[in-house]
Short mmCIF file of C-alpha atoms in Angstrom, two decimals:
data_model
loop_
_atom_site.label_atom_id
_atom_site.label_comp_id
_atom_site.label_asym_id
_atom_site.label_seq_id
_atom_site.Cartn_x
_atom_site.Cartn_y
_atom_site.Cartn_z
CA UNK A 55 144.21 49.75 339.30
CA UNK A 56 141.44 50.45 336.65
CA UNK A 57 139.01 53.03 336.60
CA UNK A 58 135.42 52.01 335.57
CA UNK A 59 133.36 54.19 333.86
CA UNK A 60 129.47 53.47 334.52
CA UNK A 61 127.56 54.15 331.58
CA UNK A 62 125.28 56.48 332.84
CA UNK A 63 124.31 60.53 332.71
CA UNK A 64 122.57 62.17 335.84
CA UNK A 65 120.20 64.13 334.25
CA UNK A 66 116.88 65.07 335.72
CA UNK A 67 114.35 63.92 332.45
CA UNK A 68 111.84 66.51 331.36
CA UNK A 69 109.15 64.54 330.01
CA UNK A 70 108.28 65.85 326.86
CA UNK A 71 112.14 45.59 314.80
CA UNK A 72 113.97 43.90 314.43
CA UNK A 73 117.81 45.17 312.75
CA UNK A 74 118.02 42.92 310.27
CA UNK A 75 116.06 44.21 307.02
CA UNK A 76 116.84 47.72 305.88
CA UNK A 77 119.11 49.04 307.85
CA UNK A 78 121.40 49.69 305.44
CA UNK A 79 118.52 52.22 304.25
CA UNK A 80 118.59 54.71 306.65
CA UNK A 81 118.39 58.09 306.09
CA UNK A 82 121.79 59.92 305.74
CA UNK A 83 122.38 61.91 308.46
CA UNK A 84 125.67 64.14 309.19
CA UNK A 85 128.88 62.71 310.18
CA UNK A 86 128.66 63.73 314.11
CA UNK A 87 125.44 62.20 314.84
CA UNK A 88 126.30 59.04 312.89
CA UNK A 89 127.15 56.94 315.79
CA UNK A 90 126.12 55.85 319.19
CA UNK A 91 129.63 55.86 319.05
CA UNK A 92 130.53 54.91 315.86
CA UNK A 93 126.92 53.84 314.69
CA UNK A 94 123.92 54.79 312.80
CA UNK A 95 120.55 56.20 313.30
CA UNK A 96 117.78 53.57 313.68
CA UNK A 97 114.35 54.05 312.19
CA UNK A 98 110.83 52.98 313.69
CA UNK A 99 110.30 49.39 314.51
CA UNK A 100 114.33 48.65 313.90
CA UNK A 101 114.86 48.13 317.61
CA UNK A 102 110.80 47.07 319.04
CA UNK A 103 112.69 45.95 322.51
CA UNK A 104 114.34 49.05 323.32
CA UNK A 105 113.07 51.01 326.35
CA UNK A 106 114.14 54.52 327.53
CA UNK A 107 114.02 55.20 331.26
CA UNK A 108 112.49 58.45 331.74
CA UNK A 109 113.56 59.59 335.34
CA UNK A 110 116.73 61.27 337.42
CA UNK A 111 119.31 59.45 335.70
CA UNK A 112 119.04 58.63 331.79
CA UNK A 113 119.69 54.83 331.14
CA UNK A 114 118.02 52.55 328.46
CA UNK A 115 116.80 49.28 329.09
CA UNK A 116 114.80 45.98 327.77
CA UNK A 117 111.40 45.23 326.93
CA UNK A 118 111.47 40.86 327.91
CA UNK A 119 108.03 40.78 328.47
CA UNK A 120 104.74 42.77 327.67
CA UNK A 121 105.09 43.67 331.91
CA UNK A 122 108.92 43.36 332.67
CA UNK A 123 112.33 45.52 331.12
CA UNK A 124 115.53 44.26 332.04
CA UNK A 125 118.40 47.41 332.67
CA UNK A 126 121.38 47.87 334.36
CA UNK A 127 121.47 48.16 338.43
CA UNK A 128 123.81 51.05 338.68
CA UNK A 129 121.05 52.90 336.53
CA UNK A 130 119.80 53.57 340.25
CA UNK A 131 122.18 54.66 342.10
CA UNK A 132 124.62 58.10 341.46
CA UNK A 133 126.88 59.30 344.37
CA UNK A 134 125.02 57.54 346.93
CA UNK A 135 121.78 58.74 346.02
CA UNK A 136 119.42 55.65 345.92
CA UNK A 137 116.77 55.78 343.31
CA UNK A 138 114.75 52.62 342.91
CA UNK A 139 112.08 54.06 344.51
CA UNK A 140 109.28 53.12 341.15
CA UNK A 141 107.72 56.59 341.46
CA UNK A 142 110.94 58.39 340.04
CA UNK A 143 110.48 56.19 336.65
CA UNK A 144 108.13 56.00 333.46
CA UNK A 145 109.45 53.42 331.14
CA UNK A 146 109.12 54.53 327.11
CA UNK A 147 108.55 52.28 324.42
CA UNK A 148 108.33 52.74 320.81
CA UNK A 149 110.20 55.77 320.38
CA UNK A 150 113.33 57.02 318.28
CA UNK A 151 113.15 60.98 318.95
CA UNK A 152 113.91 61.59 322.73
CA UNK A 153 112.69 65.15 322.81
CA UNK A 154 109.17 64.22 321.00
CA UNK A 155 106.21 62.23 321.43
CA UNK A 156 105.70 59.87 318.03
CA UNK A 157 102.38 57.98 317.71
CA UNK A 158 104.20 54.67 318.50
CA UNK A 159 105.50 55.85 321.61
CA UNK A 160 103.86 53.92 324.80
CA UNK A 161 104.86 55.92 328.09
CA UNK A 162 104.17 53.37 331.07
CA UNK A 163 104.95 54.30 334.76
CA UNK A 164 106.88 51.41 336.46
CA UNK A 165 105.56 49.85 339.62
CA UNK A 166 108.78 48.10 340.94
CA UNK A 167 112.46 48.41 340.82
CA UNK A 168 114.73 45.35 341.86
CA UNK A 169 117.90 45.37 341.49
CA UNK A 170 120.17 41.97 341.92
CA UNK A 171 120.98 41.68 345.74
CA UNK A 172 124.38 41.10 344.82
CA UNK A 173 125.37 44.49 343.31
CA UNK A 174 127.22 46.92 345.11
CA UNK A 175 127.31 50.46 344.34
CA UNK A 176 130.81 50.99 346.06
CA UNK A 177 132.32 48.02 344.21
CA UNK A 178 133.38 46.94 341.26
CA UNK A 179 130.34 46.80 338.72
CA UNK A 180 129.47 42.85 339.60
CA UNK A 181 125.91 41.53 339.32
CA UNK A 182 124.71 44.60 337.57
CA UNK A 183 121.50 43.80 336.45
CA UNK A 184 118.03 44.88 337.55
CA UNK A 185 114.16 44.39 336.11
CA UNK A 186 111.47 47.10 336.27
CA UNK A 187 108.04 45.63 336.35
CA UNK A 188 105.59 48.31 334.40
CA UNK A 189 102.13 49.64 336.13
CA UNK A 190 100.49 48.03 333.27
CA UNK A 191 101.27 45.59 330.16
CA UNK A 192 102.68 46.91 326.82
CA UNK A 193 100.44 46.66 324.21
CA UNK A 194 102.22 44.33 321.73
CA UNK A 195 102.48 45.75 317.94
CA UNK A 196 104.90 45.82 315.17
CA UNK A 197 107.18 49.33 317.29
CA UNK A 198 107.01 47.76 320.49
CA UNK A 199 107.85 43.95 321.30
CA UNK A 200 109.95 41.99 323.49
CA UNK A 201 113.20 40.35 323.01
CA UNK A 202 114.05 36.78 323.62
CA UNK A 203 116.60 35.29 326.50
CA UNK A 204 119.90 33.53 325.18
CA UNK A 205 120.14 30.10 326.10
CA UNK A 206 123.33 29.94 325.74
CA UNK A 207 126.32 32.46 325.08
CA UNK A 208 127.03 34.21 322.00
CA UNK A 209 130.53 32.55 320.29
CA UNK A 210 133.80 34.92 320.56
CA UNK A 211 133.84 37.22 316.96
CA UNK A 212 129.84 37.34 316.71
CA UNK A 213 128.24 40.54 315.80
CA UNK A 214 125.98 41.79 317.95
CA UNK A 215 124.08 45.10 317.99
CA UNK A 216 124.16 47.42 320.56
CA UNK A 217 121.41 50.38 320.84
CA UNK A 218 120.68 53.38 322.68
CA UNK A 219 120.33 57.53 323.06
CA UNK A 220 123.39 58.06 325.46
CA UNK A 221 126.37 59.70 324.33
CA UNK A 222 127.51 60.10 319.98
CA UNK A 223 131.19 61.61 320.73
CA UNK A 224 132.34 60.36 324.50
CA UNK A 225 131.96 64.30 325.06
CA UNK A 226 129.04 64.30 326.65
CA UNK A 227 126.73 64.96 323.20
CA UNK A 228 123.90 63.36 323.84
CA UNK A 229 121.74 61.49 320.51
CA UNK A 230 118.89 63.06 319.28
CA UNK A 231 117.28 59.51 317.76
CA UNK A 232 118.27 55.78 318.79
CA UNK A 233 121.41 55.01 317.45
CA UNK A 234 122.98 51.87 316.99
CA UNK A 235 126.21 49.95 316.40
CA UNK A 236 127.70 46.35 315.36
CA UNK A 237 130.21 44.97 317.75
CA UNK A 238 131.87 41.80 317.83
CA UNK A 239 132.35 39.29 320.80
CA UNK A 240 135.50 40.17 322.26
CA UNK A 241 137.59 36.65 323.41
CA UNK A 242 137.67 36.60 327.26
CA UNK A 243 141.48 35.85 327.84
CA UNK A 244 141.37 38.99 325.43
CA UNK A 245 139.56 40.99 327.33
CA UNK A 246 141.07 40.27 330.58
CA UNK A 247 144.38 41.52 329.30
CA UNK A 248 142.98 44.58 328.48
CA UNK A 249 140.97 44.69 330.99
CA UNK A 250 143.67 44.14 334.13
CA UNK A 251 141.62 40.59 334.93
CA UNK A 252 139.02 42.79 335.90
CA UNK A 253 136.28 40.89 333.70
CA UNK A 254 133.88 38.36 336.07
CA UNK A 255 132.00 35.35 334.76
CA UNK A 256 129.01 37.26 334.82
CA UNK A 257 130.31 40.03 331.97
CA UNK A 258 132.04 39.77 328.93
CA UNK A 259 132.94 42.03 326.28
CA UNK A 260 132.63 42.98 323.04
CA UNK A 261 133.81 45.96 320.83
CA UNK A 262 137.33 46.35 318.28
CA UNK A 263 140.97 46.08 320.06
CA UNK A 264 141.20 49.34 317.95
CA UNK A 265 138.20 50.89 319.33
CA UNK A 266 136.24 53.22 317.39
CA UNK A 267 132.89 51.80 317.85
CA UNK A 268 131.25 51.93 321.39
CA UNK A 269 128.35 52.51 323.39
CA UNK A 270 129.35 55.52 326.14
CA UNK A 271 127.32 57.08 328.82
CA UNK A 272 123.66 57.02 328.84
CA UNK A 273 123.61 53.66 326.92
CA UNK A 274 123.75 51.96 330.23
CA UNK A 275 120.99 49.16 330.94
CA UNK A 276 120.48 48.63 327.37
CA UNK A 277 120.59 45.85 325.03
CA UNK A 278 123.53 44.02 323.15
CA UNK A 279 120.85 41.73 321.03
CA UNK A 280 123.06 39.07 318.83
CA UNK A 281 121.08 36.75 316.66
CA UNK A 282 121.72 33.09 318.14
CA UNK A 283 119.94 30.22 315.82
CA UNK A 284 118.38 32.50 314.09
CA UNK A 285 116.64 34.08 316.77
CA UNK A 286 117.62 37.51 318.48
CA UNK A 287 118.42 37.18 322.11
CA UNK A 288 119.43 39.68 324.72
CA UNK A 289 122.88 38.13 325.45
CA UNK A 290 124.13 41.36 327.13
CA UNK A 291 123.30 44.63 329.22
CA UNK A 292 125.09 47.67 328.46
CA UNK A 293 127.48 48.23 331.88
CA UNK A 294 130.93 49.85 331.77
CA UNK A 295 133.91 50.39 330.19
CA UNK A 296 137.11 52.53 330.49
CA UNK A 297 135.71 55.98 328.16
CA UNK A 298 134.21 55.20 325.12
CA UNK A 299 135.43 53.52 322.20
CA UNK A 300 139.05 53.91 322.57
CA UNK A 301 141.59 51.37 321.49
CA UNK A 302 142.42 48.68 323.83
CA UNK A 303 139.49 49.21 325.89
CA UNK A 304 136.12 47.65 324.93
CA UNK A 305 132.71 47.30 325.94
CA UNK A 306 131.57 45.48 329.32
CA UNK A 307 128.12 44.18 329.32
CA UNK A 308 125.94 42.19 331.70
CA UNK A 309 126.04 38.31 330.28
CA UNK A 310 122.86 38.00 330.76
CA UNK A 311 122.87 33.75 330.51
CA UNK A 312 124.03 33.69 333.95
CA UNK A 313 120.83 35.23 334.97
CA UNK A 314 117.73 33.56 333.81
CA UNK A 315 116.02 31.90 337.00
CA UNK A 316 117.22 35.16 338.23
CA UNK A 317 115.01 36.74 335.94
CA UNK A 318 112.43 33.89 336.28
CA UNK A 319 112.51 34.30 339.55
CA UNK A 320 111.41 38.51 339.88
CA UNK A 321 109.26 38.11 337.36
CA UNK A 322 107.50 34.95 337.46
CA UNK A 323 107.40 33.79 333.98
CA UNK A 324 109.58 31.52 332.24
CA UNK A 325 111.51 34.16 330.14
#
């Protein structure tokens, strides 16, 4: 048996760039908010394709398209509760402070919920994928921007990036900014092992064998970007895992290659 943890916080919300250059410039924060687990705080425009769902449970997800956010489908359901009903949700963009409003910050309500027909709540975490369409378009600009679809999956031992305001410790202590971390592509046959065989063809994993660095709960739905041909690509979706960032036990995420006419398909663009 295995016990999957679901990346995700029940919380009702009270409303209130890419990684590559400077990152290594952050400000220095302390020690025990210096990971997402294991990470560091991001700065405006780092991350322009990361969303925050603003609603009864607190999940992150994907800007794709000026209209369209990709997140996890067990963002929407918590103890049988159902909540893909649109009017629970307002999707924010352009933000790094949770508990503020910045002037980059778009706050757009979302107008539809669907979530992959083949997920099951009561299962095992298969299919978890889902795509908010927003009440209106983003407006495009240098803090909010949408990342591209892999065409193909990310090689075993790449390093990815993995963002989000969910849980810094695996306690339960949530982030105050976006944090991020670098993972590596875990090997499936590796992951599998560790994993009981419990890993699908539509997830894969990535993290250290030695744990350490993570995403936990509240991270769920968001992106694992990894630059493919030079290009940065949402290859995964933030999903489960066995706690956070312990040794032997890495990160499960979405492999989001096996759903592009999927994604086509509910959104009717060619993303």
């Amino acid at each position: 048996m295995w016990t999957t943890v679901l990346l995700v916080f029940a919380v009702w919300a009270v409303s209130d760039g890419n990684p590559l250059s400077g990152y290594q410039n952050d400000p220095v924060f302390p020690e025990e908010v210096q990971r997402i687990i294991g990470g560091s705080a991001a700065s405006l425009g780092n991350f322009p394709w990361q969303a925050r769902l603003d609603g009864p449970l607190l999940c992150g997800g994907t800007l794709v398209h000026a209209q369209y956010v990709v997140t996890a489908a067990h963002c929407f359901f918590y103890q049988g509760t159902d909540y893909t009903n649109p009017g629970y949700w307002t999707i924010r963009l352009g933000e790094i402070y949770p508990n503020s409003h910045e002037s980059t910050e778009q706050a757009i309500p979302a107008s539809s919920v669907t979530v992959h027909s083949g997920y099951n709540q009561w299962a095992t975490p298969d299919y978890d994928i889902a795509v908010i369409r927003l009440r209106h378009a983003a407006t495009i600009n240098n803090y909010v921007s949408p990342l591209s679809l892999p065409n193909y999956d990310a090689p075993d031992g790449t390093s990815c990036v993995v963002s989000g305001f969910g849980d810094t410790t695996g306690n339960g202590n949530l982030a105050s900014r976006l944090m991020y971390v670098y993972v590596p592509v875990m090997n499936r046959n590796t992951c599998n092992y560790y994993m009981n065989g419990a890993i699908t063809s539509r997830m894969f994993c990535a993290g250290f064998s030695n744990g350490g660095k993570d995403s936990c709960q509240g991270d769920s739905g968001g992106p694992l970007a990894c630059q493919l041909s030079g290009t940065w690509t949402l290859s995964g979706v933030v999903s489960w895992g066995n706690g956070c960032a312990l040794a032997g036990n890495p990160g499960i995420y979405t492999r989001v290659t096996q759903f592009r006419s999927w994604l086509s398909q509910h959104t009717g663009y060619a993303i």
